[in-house]
């Protein structure tokens, strides 16, 4: 058995802007990692840096402006078997974002803490896109 985190939210921005915010390293650093490299292409390797000690990679699968899925390749023990992603649907008043983080081996404290952090980070993504708010890295989840 494995466990999955789900979060869905409406973002009052067009789908292209939301897709870019979850794929472009220059925008990702405004709401999630400290540093980031990578390009939104199939099998591209992304590097997310949170500290020099915690620095992991993901491989991308995507459909332009519709979805992007990452497979963890070098993280911590709980995150290594997992995949996470964003699925985007254009709506009249913006973009409906469906987020998942699946294949967690246990419903342990790390899983629960990560679910809470994802909710905060996704709210930060929403604030970044809708209001231009950039939360300093040290204050993010």
Short mmCIF file of N, CA, C and O in Angstrom, two decimals:
data_model
loop_
_atom_site.label_atom_id
_atom_site.label_comp_id
_atom_site.label_asym_id
_atom_site.label_seq_id
_atom_site.Cartn_x
_atom_site.Cartn_y
_atom_site.Cartn_z
N UNK A 1 0.83 -1.18 0.00
CA UNK A 1 0.00 0.00 0.00
C UNK A 1 0.88 1.24 0.00
O UNK A 1 1.93 1.27 0.63
N UNK A 2 0.45 2.26 -0.73
CA UNK A 2 1.14 3.54 -0.71
C UNK A 2 0.13 4.65 -0.43
O UNK A 2 -1.08 4.42 -0.49
N UNK A 3 0.64 5.83 -0.17
CA UNK A 3 -0.20 6.95 0.24
C UNK A 3 0.01 8.13 -0.70
O UNK A 3 1.09 8.26 -1.31
N UNK A 4 -1.01 8.98 -0.80
CA UNK A 4 -0.97 10.11 -1.72
C UNK A 4 -1.47 11.37 -1.05
O UNK A 4 -2.46 11.34 -0.32
N UNK A 5 -0.80 12.46 -1.34
CA UNK A 5 -1.22 13.80 -0.93
C UNK A 5 -1.93 14.42 -2.14
O UNK A 5 -1.42 14.35 -3.26
N UNK A 6 -3.08 15.04 -1.90
CA UNK A 6 -3.80 15.75 -2.95
C UNK A 6 -4.13 17.16 -2.46
O UNK A 6 -4.53 17.34 -1.30
N UNK A 7 -3.98 18.13 -3.33
CA UNK A 7 -4.43 19.50 -3.08
C UNK A 7 -4.93 20.07 -4.40
O UNK A 7 -4.24 19.94 -5.43
N UNK A 8 -6.09 20.67 -4.38
CA UNK A 8 -6.64 21.34 -5.56
C UNK A 8 -6.91 22.79 -5.22
O UNK A 8 -7.35 23.09 -4.11
N UNK A 9 -6.64 23.68 -6.17
CA UNK A 9 -6.92 25.09 -5.92
C UNK A 9 -7.15 25.82 -7.23
O UNK A 9 -6.68 25.42 -8.29
N UNK A 10 -7.89 26.90 -7.11
CA UNK A 10 -8.15 27.79 -8.24
C UNK A 10 -7.15 28.92 -8.19
O UNK A 10 -6.93 29.51 -7.13
N UNK A 11 -6.50 29.23 -9.32
CA UNK A 11 -5.57 30.33 -9.41
C UNK A 11 -6.09 31.27 -10.49
O UNK A 11 -6.32 30.85 -11.63
N UNK A 12 -6.29 32.50 -10.14
CA UNK A 12 -6.86 33.48 -11.06
C UNK A 12 -5.80 34.03 -12.01
O UNK A 12 -5.49 35.21 -12.01
N UNK A 13 -5.26 33.13 -12.80
CA UNK A 13 -4.29 33.44 -13.86
C UNK A 13 -4.52 32.45 -14.99
O UNK A 13 -5.03 31.34 -14.77
N UNK A 14 -4.08 32.82 -16.18
CA UNK A 14 -4.24 31.93 -17.33
C UNK A 14 -3.34 30.70 -17.17
O UNK A 14 -2.35 30.71 -16.43
N UNK A 15 -3.69 29.64 -17.87
CA UNK A 15 -3.01 28.35 -17.73
C UNK A 15 -1.53 28.45 -18.13
O UNK A 15 -0.68 27.80 -17.52
N UNK A 16 -1.22 29.26 -19.12
CA UNK A 16 0.18 29.41 -19.55
C UNK A 16 1.03 29.99 -18.43
O UNK A 16 2.18 29.56 -18.22
N UNK A 17 0.51 30.97 -17.71
CA UNK A 17 1.25 31.59 -16.59
C UNK A 17 1.46 30.61 -15.46
O UNK A 17 2.54 30.56 -14.86
N UNK A 18 0.44 29.81 -15.15
CA UNK A 18 0.57 28.82 -14.08
C UNK A 18 1.58 27.75 -14.49
O UNK A 18 2.46 27.37 -13.69
N UNK A 19 1.48 27.26 -15.72
CA UNK A 19 2.43 26.24 -16.19
C UNK A 19 3.86 26.75 -16.10
O UNK A 19 4.76 26.05 -15.63
N UNK A 20 4.08 27.99 -16.51
CA UNK A 20 5.42 28.56 -16.45
C UNK A 20 5.91 28.67 -15.00
O UNK A 20 7.08 28.41 -14.71
N UNK A 21 5.02 29.01 -14.08
CA UNK A 21 5.41 29.15 -12.67
C UNK A 21 5.81 27.83 -12.03
O UNK A 21 6.58 27.82 -11.07
N UNK A 22 5.32 26.70 -12.56
CA UNK A 22 5.68 25.40 -11.99
C UNK A 22 6.75 24.67 -12.80
O UNK A 22 7.16 23.57 -12.44
N UNK A 23 7.23 25.31 -13.90
CA UNK A 23 8.25 24.67 -14.73
C UNK A 23 9.50 25.52 -14.95
O UNK A 23 10.57 24.98 -15.23
N UNK A 24 9.40 26.82 -14.85
CA UNK A 24 10.52 27.72 -15.14
C UNK A 24 11.34 27.97 -13.87
O UNK A 24 10.83 28.54 -12.90
N UNK A 25 12.61 27.55 -13.86
CA UNK A 25 13.43 27.75 -12.66
C UNK A 25 13.45 29.18 -12.13
O UNK A 25 13.45 29.39 -10.92
N UNK A 26 13.40 30.17 -13.02
CA UNK A 26 13.42 31.56 -12.57
C UNK A 26 12.15 31.93 -11.82
O UNK A 26 12.16 32.84 -11.00
N UNK A 27 11.06 31.23 -12.09
CA UNK A 27 9.82 31.46 -11.34
C UNK A 27 9.68 30.52 -10.15
O UNK A 27 9.16 30.91 -9.11
N UNK A 28 10.15 29.29 -10.31
CA UNK A 28 10.08 28.34 -9.19
C UNK A 28 10.75 28.89 -7.94
O UNK A 28 10.26 28.70 -6.83
N UNK A 29 11.88 29.59 -8.11
CA UNK A 29 12.60 30.10 -6.93
C UNK A 29 11.84 31.22 -6.23
O UNK A 29 12.19 31.59 -5.11
N UNK A 30 10.78 31.71 -6.84
CA UNK A 30 9.96 32.74 -6.19
C UNK A 30 8.93 32.17 -5.22
O UNK A 30 8.33 32.92 -4.45
N UNK A 31 8.72 30.85 -5.25
CA UNK A 31 7.72 30.28 -4.33
C UNK A 31 8.12 28.93 -3.73
O UNK A 31 7.48 28.46 -2.81
N UNK A 32 9.21 28.29 -4.22
CA UNK A 32 9.55 26.99 -3.63
C UNK A 32 11.04 26.85 -3.33
O UNK A 32 11.44 27.15 -2.20
N UNK A 33 11.92 26.38 -4.24
CA UNK A 33 13.32 26.14 -3.84
C UNK A 33 14.15 27.42 -3.76
O UNK A 33 13.76 28.46 -4.28
N UNK A 34 15.30 27.29 -3.14
CA UNK A 34 16.26 28.38 -3.07
C UNK A 34 16.89 28.63 -4.43
O UNK A 34 17.02 29.76 -4.89
N UNK A 35 17.29 27.54 -5.10
CA UNK A 35 17.88 27.60 -6.44
C UNK A 35 17.27 26.47 -7.26
O UNK A 35 16.83 25.46 -6.70
N UNK A 36 17.28 26.61 -8.59
CA UNK A 36 16.69 25.58 -9.43
C UNK A 36 17.26 25.69 -10.84
O UNK A 36 17.51 26.79 -11.33
N UNK A 37 17.47 24.53 -11.47
CA UNK A 37 17.84 24.47 -12.88
C UNK A 37 17.02 23.38 -13.54
O UNK A 37 16.59 22.43 -12.89
N UNK A 38 16.82 23.51 -14.84
CA UNK A 38 16.08 22.52 -15.61
C UNK A 38 15.24 23.20 -16.67
O UNK A 38 15.06 24.40 -16.65
N UNK A 39 14.76 22.39 -17.61
CA UNK A 39 13.91 22.89 -18.69
C UNK A 39 12.70 21.97 -18.80
O UNK A 39 12.83 20.76 -18.63
N UNK A 40 11.54 22.53 -19.12
CA UNK A 40 10.33 21.69 -19.22
C UNK A 40 10.31 20.87 -20.50
O UNK A 40 9.68 21.22 -21.49
N UNK A 41 11.05 19.76 -20.48
CA UNK A 41 11.10 18.83 -21.61
C UNK A 41 11.08 17.41 -21.07
O UNK A 41 11.61 17.14 -20.00
N UNK A 42 10.49 16.50 -21.83
CA UNK A 42 10.43 15.09 -21.45
C UNK A 42 11.84 14.60 -21.12
O UNK A 42 12.79 14.87 -21.86
N UNK A 43 11.96 13.91 -20.00
CA UNK A 43 13.20 13.32 -19.50
C UNK A 43 14.27 14.32 -19.08
O UNK A 43 15.40 13.94 -18.80
N UNK A 44 13.93 15.57 -19.02
CA UNK A 44 14.87 16.59 -18.53
C UNK A 44 15.08 16.38 -17.03
O UNK A 44 14.16 16.03 -16.30
N UNK A 45 16.30 16.59 -16.59
CA UNK A 45 16.62 16.48 -15.18
C UNK A 45 16.58 17.88 -14.58
O UNK A 45 17.22 18.80 -15.08
N UNK A 46 15.80 18.05 -13.52
CA UNK A 46 15.72 19.30 -12.77
C UNK A 46 16.55 19.15 -11.50
O UNK A 46 16.59 18.09 -10.91
N UNK A 47 17.16 20.23 -11.10
CA UNK A 47 17.88 20.27 -9.84
C UNK A 47 17.19 21.30 -8.95
O UNK A 47 17.08 22.46 -9.33
N UNK A 48 16.71 20.85 -7.81
CA UNK A 48 16.10 21.73 -6.81
C UNK A 48 17.06 21.80 -5.63
O UNK A 48 17.44 20.78 -5.08
N UNK A 49 17.44 22.99 -5.25
CA UNK A 49 18.36 23.17 -4.12
C UNK A 49 17.63 23.90 -3.01
O UNK A 49 17.10 24.99 -3.20
N UNK A 50 17.61 23.27 -1.84
CA UNK A 50 17.01 23.87 -0.66
C UNK A 50 18.10 24.30 0.32
O UNK A 50 17.98 25.28 1.01
N UNK A 51 19.14 23.50 0.39
CA UNK A 51 20.40 23.82 1.07
C UNK A 51 21.45 22.99 0.34
O UNK A 51 21.11 22.07 -0.40
N UNK A 52 22.71 23.28 0.57
CA UNK A 52 23.73 22.47 -0.08
C UNK A 52 23.68 21.02 0.41
O UNK A 52 24.08 20.11 -0.29
N UNK A 53 23.12 20.83 1.59
CA UNK A 53 23.00 19.48 2.15
C UNK A 53 21.79 18.75 1.57
O UNK A 53 21.79 17.54 1.47
N UNK A 54 20.75 19.50 1.23
CA UNK A 54 19.51 18.90 0.74
C UNK A 54 19.30 19.41 -0.68
O UNK A 54 18.80 20.49 -0.92
N UNK A 55 19.69 18.62 -1.66
CA UNK A 55 19.76 19.05 -3.04
C UNK A 55 19.38 17.86 -3.92
O UNK A 55 20.18 16.99 -4.14
N UNK A 56 18.10 17.78 -4.37
CA UNK A 56 17.65 16.60 -5.09
C UNK A 56 17.23 16.88 -6.52
O UNK A 56 17.06 18.01 -6.91
N UNK A 57 17.05 15.82 -7.29
CA UNK A 57 16.75 15.90 -8.71
C UNK A 57 15.41 15.24 -9.02
O UNK A 57 14.98 14.35 -8.29
N UNK A 58 14.80 15.64 -10.12
CA UNK A 58 13.57 15.02 -10.59
C UNK A 58 13.61 14.93 -12.10
O UNK A 58 14.23 15.75 -12.76
N UNK A 59 12.95 13.93 -12.67
CA UNK A 59 12.83 13.77 -14.11
C UNK A 59 11.42 14.17 -14.50
O UNK A 59 10.45 13.81 -13.83
N UNK A 60 11.27 14.89 -15.58
CA UNK A 60 9.99 15.49 -15.96
C UNK A 60 9.26 14.69 -17.03
O UNK A 60 9.87 14.23 -17.99
N UNK A 61 7.96 14.56 -16.86
CA UNK A 61 7.05 14.09 -17.91
C UNK A 61 5.99 15.18 -18.04
O UNK A 61 5.49 15.67 -17.02
N UNK A 62 5.65 15.59 -19.27
CA UNK A 62 4.73 16.71 -19.37
C UNK A 62 3.93 16.74 -20.65
O UNK A 62 4.29 16.12 -21.65
N UNK A 63 2.84 17.48 -20.59
CA UNK A 63 2.05 17.91 -21.73
C UNK A 63 1.95 19.42 -21.58
O UNK A 63 1.41 19.92 -20.58
N UNK A 64 2.51 20.15 -22.53
CA UNK A 64 2.60 21.61 -22.46
C UNK A 64 1.27 22.25 -22.05
O UNK A 64 0.22 21.96 -22.62
N UNK A 65 1.34 23.10 -21.02
CA UNK A 65 0.20 23.85 -20.49
C UNK A 65 -0.93 22.98 -19.95
O UNK A 65 -2.02 23.47 -19.71
N UNK A 66 -0.67 21.69 -19.74
CA UNK A 66 -1.70 20.78 -19.22
C UNK A 66 -1.25 20.06 -17.95
O UNK A 66 -2.00 19.99 -16.99
N UNK A 67 -0.04 19.50 -17.99
CA UNK A 67 0.42 18.75 -16.82
C UNK A 67 1.93 18.62 -16.83
O UNK A 67 2.57 18.68 -17.87
N UNK A 68 2.46 18.46 -15.63
CA UNK A 68 3.88 18.15 -15.46
C UNK A 68 4.00 17.23 -14.27
O UNK A 68 3.39 17.48 -13.22
N UNK A 69 4.74 16.13 -14.44
CA UNK A 69 4.93 15.14 -13.38
C UNK A 69 6.43 14.94 -13.18
O UNK A 69 7.18 14.85 -14.14
N UNK A 70 6.82 14.87 -11.93
CA UNK A 70 8.22 14.67 -11.57
C UNK A 70 8.38 13.34 -10.85
O UNK A 70 7.54 12.96 -10.04
N UNK A 71 9.47 12.63 -11.12
CA UNK A 71 9.83 11.41 -10.40
C UNK A 71 11.08 11.72 -9.60
O UNK A 71 12.08 12.18 -10.14
N UNK A 72 11.02 11.49 -8.32
CA UNK A 72 12.18 11.73 -7.47
C UNK A 72 13.28 10.72 -7.80
O UNK A 72 13.00 9.55 -8.02
N UNK A 73 14.51 11.19 -7.84
CA UNK A 73 15.63 10.30 -8.14
C UNK A 73 16.71 10.33 -7.08
O UNK A 73 17.44 9.37 -6.92
N UNK A 74 16.85 11.44 -6.36
CA UNK A 74 17.89 11.54 -5.34
C UNK A 74 17.42 12.48 -4.25
O UNK A 74 17.64 13.69 -4.32
N UNK A 75 16.75 11.92 -3.27
CA UNK A 75 16.15 12.72 -2.20
C UNK A 75 16.39 12.00 -0.88
O UNK A 75 17.40 11.34 -0.72
N UNK A 76 15.42 12.11 0.02
CA UNK A 76 15.55 11.35 1.26
C UNK A 76 14.76 10.05 1.15
O UNK A 76 14.07 9.80 0.16
N UNK A 77 14.86 9.21 2.14
CA UNK A 77 14.29 7.85 2.09
C UNK A 77 12.79 7.85 1.81
O UNK A 77 12.31 7.03 1.02
N UNK A 78 12.04 8.75 2.43
CA UNK A 78 10.59 8.79 2.22
C UNK A 78 10.22 9.34 0.83
O UNK A 78 9.26 8.89 0.23
N UNK A 79 10.95 10.33 0.34
CA UNK A 79 10.61 10.97 -0.93
C UNK A 79 11.10 10.18 -2.15
O UNK A 79 10.52 10.30 -3.22
N UNK A 80 12.17 9.39 -2.02
CA UNK A 80 12.76 8.73 -3.19
C UNK A 80 11.77 7.92 -4.03
O UNK A 80 11.84 7.96 -5.25
N UNK A 81 10.85 7.15 -3.44
CA UNK A 81 9.95 6.37 -4.29
C UNK A 81 8.77 7.17 -4.84
O UNK A 81 7.93 6.63 -5.54
N UNK A 82 8.71 8.48 -4.56
CA UNK A 82 7.51 9.24 -4.87
C UNK A 82 7.57 9.96 -6.21
O UNK A 82 8.63 10.18 -6.79
N UNK A 83 6.37 10.33 -6.65
CA UNK A 83 6.18 11.19 -7.82
C UNK A 83 5.26 12.32 -7.39
O UNK A 83 4.38 12.11 -6.55
N UNK A 84 5.47 13.51 -7.95
CA UNK A 84 4.53 14.59 -7.71
C UNK A 84 4.26 15.32 -9.00
O UNK A 84 5.03 15.22 -9.96
N UNK A 85 3.13 16.02 -9.05
CA UNK A 85 2.82 16.71 -10.28
C UNK A 85 1.66 17.66 -10.16
O UNK A 85 0.97 17.72 -9.14
N UNK A 86 1.53 18.40 -11.24
CA UNK A 86 0.48 19.41 -11.36
C UNK A 86 -0.29 19.13 -12.63
O UNK A 86 0.31 18.92 -13.69
N UNK A 87 -1.61 19.15 -12.53
CA UNK A 87 -2.47 19.02 -13.69
C UNK A 87 -3.32 20.27 -13.75
O UNK A 87 -3.91 20.68 -12.74
N UNK A 88 -3.34 20.92 -14.91
CA UNK A 88 -3.94 22.23 -15.06
C UNK A 88 -5.14 22.16 -15.99
O UNK A 88 -5.09 21.53 -17.04
N UNK A 89 -6.20 22.86 -15.59
CA UNK A 89 -7.40 22.93 -16.41
C UNK A 89 -7.81 24.39 -16.53
O UNK A 89 -8.01 25.07 -15.51
N UNK A 90 -7.93 24.86 -17.75
CA UNK A 90 -8.34 26.24 -17.98
C UNK A 90 -9.82 26.39 -17.66
O UNK A 90 -10.64 25.59 -18.09
N UNK A 91 -10.12 27.41 -16.88
CA UNK A 91 -11.50 27.73 -16.51
C UNK A 91 -11.78 29.17 -16.91
O UNK A 91 -10.86 29.93 -17.21
N UNK A 92 -13.02 29.56 -16.84
CA UNK A 92 -13.41 30.92 -17.22
C UNK A 92 -12.69 31.98 -16.38
O UNK A 92 -12.29 33.01 -16.90
N UNK A 93 -12.50 31.71 -15.09
CA UNK A 93 -11.90 32.70 -14.20
C UNK A 93 -10.46 32.38 -13.82
O UNK A 93 -9.94 32.89 -12.84
N UNK A 94 -9.78 31.53 -14.60
CA UNK A 94 -8.39 31.23 -14.31
C UNK A 94 -8.03 29.79 -14.60
O UNK A 94 -8.51 29.19 -15.56
N UNK A 95 -7.21 29.23 -13.72
CA UNK A 95 -6.70 27.87 -13.89
C UNK A 95 -7.00 27.04 -12.66
O UNK A 95 -6.70 27.47 -11.53
N UNK A 96 -7.59 25.89 -12.86
CA UNK A 96 -7.82 24.95 -11.77
C UNK A 96 -6.61 24.03 -11.72
O UNK A 96 -6.30 23.33 -12.69
N UNK A 97 -5.87 24.04 -10.61
CA UNK A 97 -4.67 23.25 -10.43
C UNK A 97 -4.98 22.05 -9.54
O UNK A 97 -5.51 22.22 -8.44
N UNK A 98 -4.68 20.87 -10.05
CA UNK A 98 -4.79 19.64 -9.26
C UNK A 98 -3.37 19.17 -8.99
O UNK A 98 -2.61 18.91 -9.92
N UNK A 99 -3.04 19.05 -7.72
CA UNK A 99 -1.70 18.64 -7.31
C UNK A 99 -1.77 17.26 -6.68
O UNK A 99 -2.70 16.94 -5.95
N UNK A 100 -0.75 16.43 -6.94
CA UNK A 100 -0.63 15.15 -6.25
C UNK A 100 0.84 14.91 -5.88
O UNK A 100 1.74 15.41 -6.53
N UNK A 101 1.03 14.17 -4.82
CA UNK A 101 2.35 13.66 -4.43
C UNK A 101 2.11 12.23 -3.97
O UNK A 101 1.64 12.00 -2.86
N UNK A 102 2.40 11.26 -4.85
CA UNK A 102 1.97 9.88 -4.61
C UNK A 102 3.14 8.92 -4.39
O UNK A 102 4.29 9.27 -4.59
N UNK A 103 2.77 7.72 -3.98
CA UNK A 103 3.69 6.59 -3.76
C UNK A 103 4.52 6.73 -2.49
O UNK A 103 5.63 6.21 -2.40
N UNK A 104 3.97 7.43 -1.50
CA UNK A 104 4.62 7.47 -0.19
C UNK A 104 4.55 6.09 0.44
O UNK A 104 3.48 5.47 0.46
N UNK A 105 5.66 5.57 0.96
CA UNK A 105 5.64 4.22 1.53
C UNK A 105 4.88 4.11 2.86
O UNK A 105 4.39 3.03 3.19
N UNK A 106 4.79 5.22 3.59
CA UNK A 106 4.12 5.19 4.90
C UNK A 106 3.32 6.47 5.12
O UNK A 106 3.68 7.52 4.61
N UNK A 107 2.28 6.35 5.91
CA UNK A 107 1.53 7.53 6.35
C UNK A 107 2.13 7.95 7.70
O UNK A 107 1.49 7.89 8.74
N UNK A 108 3.39 8.36 7.65
CA UNK A 108 4.12 8.69 8.87
C UNK A 108 4.12 10.21 9.11
O UNK A 108 3.45 10.96 8.40
N UNK A 109 4.86 10.66 10.09
CA UNK A 109 4.90 12.09 10.39
C UNK A 109 5.46 12.90 9.24
O UNK A 109 5.02 14.02 8.98
N UNK A 110 6.43 12.36 8.52
CA UNK A 110 7.01 13.07 7.37
C UNK A 110 5.96 13.27 6.28
O UNK A 110 5.87 14.35 5.67
N UNK A 111 5.15 12.25 6.00
CA UNK A 111 4.06 12.35 5.03
C UNK A 111 3.09 13.45 5.45
O UNK A 111 2.72 14.31 4.65
N UNK A 112 2.70 13.45 6.71
CA UNK A 112 1.73 14.44 7.21
C UNK A 112 2.32 15.85 7.18
O UNK A 112 1.65 16.81 6.78
N UNK A 113 3.57 15.99 7.56
CA UNK A 113 4.23 17.29 7.53
C UNK A 113 4.36 17.78 6.07
O UNK A 113 4.13 18.96 5.79
N UNK A 114 4.71 16.89 5.17
CA UNK A 114 4.84 17.27 3.76
C UNK A 114 3.51 17.72 3.18
O UNK A 114 3.45 18.68 2.40
N UNK A 115 2.42 17.06 3.56
CA UNK A 115 1.11 17.48 3.09
C UNK A 115 0.81 18.91 3.54
O UNK A 115 0.35 19.74 2.75
N UNK A 116 1.10 19.21 4.80
CA UNK A 116 0.91 20.56 5.33
C UNK A 116 1.80 21.56 4.59
O UNK A 116 1.34 22.63 4.16
N UNK A 117 3.06 21.21 4.37
CA UNK A 117 3.99 22.10 3.66
C UNK A 117 3.54 22.34 2.23
O UNK A 117 3.62 23.47 1.73
N UNK A 118 3.07 21.29 1.54
CA UNK A 118 2.57 21.48 0.19
C UNK A 118 1.41 22.47 0.17
O UNK A 118 1.33 23.31 -0.74
N UNK A 119 0.51 22.38 1.13
CA UNK A 119 -0.61 23.32 1.18
C UNK A 119 -0.09 24.76 1.30
O UNK A 119 -0.55 25.66 0.60
N UNK A 120 0.90 24.97 2.17
CA UNK A 120 1.47 26.31 2.33
C UNK A 120 2.18 26.76 1.05
O UNK A 120 2.04 27.91 0.62
N UNK A 121 2.98 25.87 0.46
CA UNK A 121 3.71 26.23 -0.75
C UNK A 121 2.77 26.54 -1.91
O UNK A 121 2.99 27.50 -2.66
N UNK A 122 1.73 25.74 -2.08
CA UNK A 122 0.77 25.99 -3.16
C UNK A 122 0.01 27.29 -2.94
O UNK A 122 -0.30 28.01 -3.90
N UNK A 123 -0.25 27.63 -1.70
CA UNK A 123 -0.84 28.93 -1.40
C UNK A 123 0.15 30.05 -1.76
O UNK A 123 -0.24 31.10 -2.27
N UNK A 124 1.44 29.79 -1.52
CA UNK A 124 2.48 30.74 -1.91
C UNK A 124 2.54 30.90 -3.43
O UNK A 124 2.74 32.01 -3.94
N UNK A 125 2.36 29.79 -4.17
CA UNK A 125 2.30 29.85 -5.63
C UNK A 125 1.13 30.72 -6.07
O UNK A 125 1.27 31.60 -6.93
N UNK A 126 -0.02 30.51 -5.46
CA UNK A 126 -1.22 31.29 -5.77
C UNK A 126 -0.98 32.78 -5.50
O UNK A 126 -1.27 33.63 -6.35
N UNK A 127 -0.43 33.10 -4.33
CA UNK A 127 -0.14 34.50 -3.99
C UNK A 127 0.89 35.11 -4.93
O UNK A 127 0.79 36.27 -5.31
N UNK A 128 1.88 34.33 -5.31
CA UNK A 128 2.90 34.80 -6.25
C UNK A 128 2.26 35.17 -7.59
O UNK A 128 2.50 36.25 -8.14
N UNK A 129 1.42 34.29 -8.11
CA UNK A 129 0.81 34.52 -9.42
C UNK A 129 -0.26 35.61 -9.39
O UNK A 129 -0.35 36.42 -10.30
N UNK A 130 -1.09 35.61 -8.36
CA UNK A 130 -2.20 36.55 -8.33
C UNK A 130 -1.82 37.93 -7.81
O UNK A 130 -2.38 38.93 -8.25
N UNK A 131 -0.88 37.98 -6.86
CA UNK A 131 -0.58 39.24 -6.18
C UNK A 131 0.87 39.69 -6.31
O UNK A 131 1.24 40.74 -5.82
N UNK A 132 1.71 38.85 -6.93
CA UNK A 132 3.11 39.20 -7.07
C UNK A 132 3.90 39.08 -5.77
O UNK A 132 5.02 39.59 -5.67
N UNK A 133 3.36 38.37 -4.79
CA UNK A 133 4.02 38.21 -3.49
C UNK A 133 5.08 37.13 -3.58
O UNK A 133 4.81 36.01 -4.03
N UNK A 134 6.28 37.47 -3.16
CA UNK A 134 7.37 36.49 -3.08
C UNK A 134 7.76 36.38 -1.61
O UNK A 134 8.25 37.34 -1.02
N UNK A 135 7.49 35.23 -1.02
CA UNK A 135 7.85 34.98 0.38
C UNK A 135 9.33 34.65 0.42
O UNK A 135 9.79 33.79 -0.35
N UNK A 136 10.11 35.31 1.28
CA UNK A 136 11.54 34.97 1.37
C UNK A 136 11.73 33.47 1.62
O UNK A 136 10.96 32.85 2.35
N UNK A 137 12.75 32.89 1.00
CA UNK A 137 12.98 31.45 1.10
C UNK A 137 12.97 30.95 2.54
O UNK A 137 12.39 29.93 2.86
N UNK A 138 13.60 31.68 3.43
CA UNK A 138 13.70 31.27 4.83
C UNK A 138 12.34 31.18 5.52
O UNK A 138 12.20 30.53 6.54
N UNK A 139 11.32 31.85 4.96
CA UNK A 139 9.99 31.86 5.57
C UNK A 139 9.02 30.88 4.92
O UNK A 139 7.87 30.79 5.33
N UNK A 140 9.48 30.15 3.90
CA UNK A 140 8.61 29.18 3.23
C UNK A 140 8.52 27.91 4.05
O UNK A 140 9.34 27.66 4.91
N UNK A 141 7.54 27.10 3.74
CA UNK A 141 7.28 25.85 4.48
C UNK A 141 8.49 24.95 4.55
O UNK A 141 9.33 24.94 3.73
#
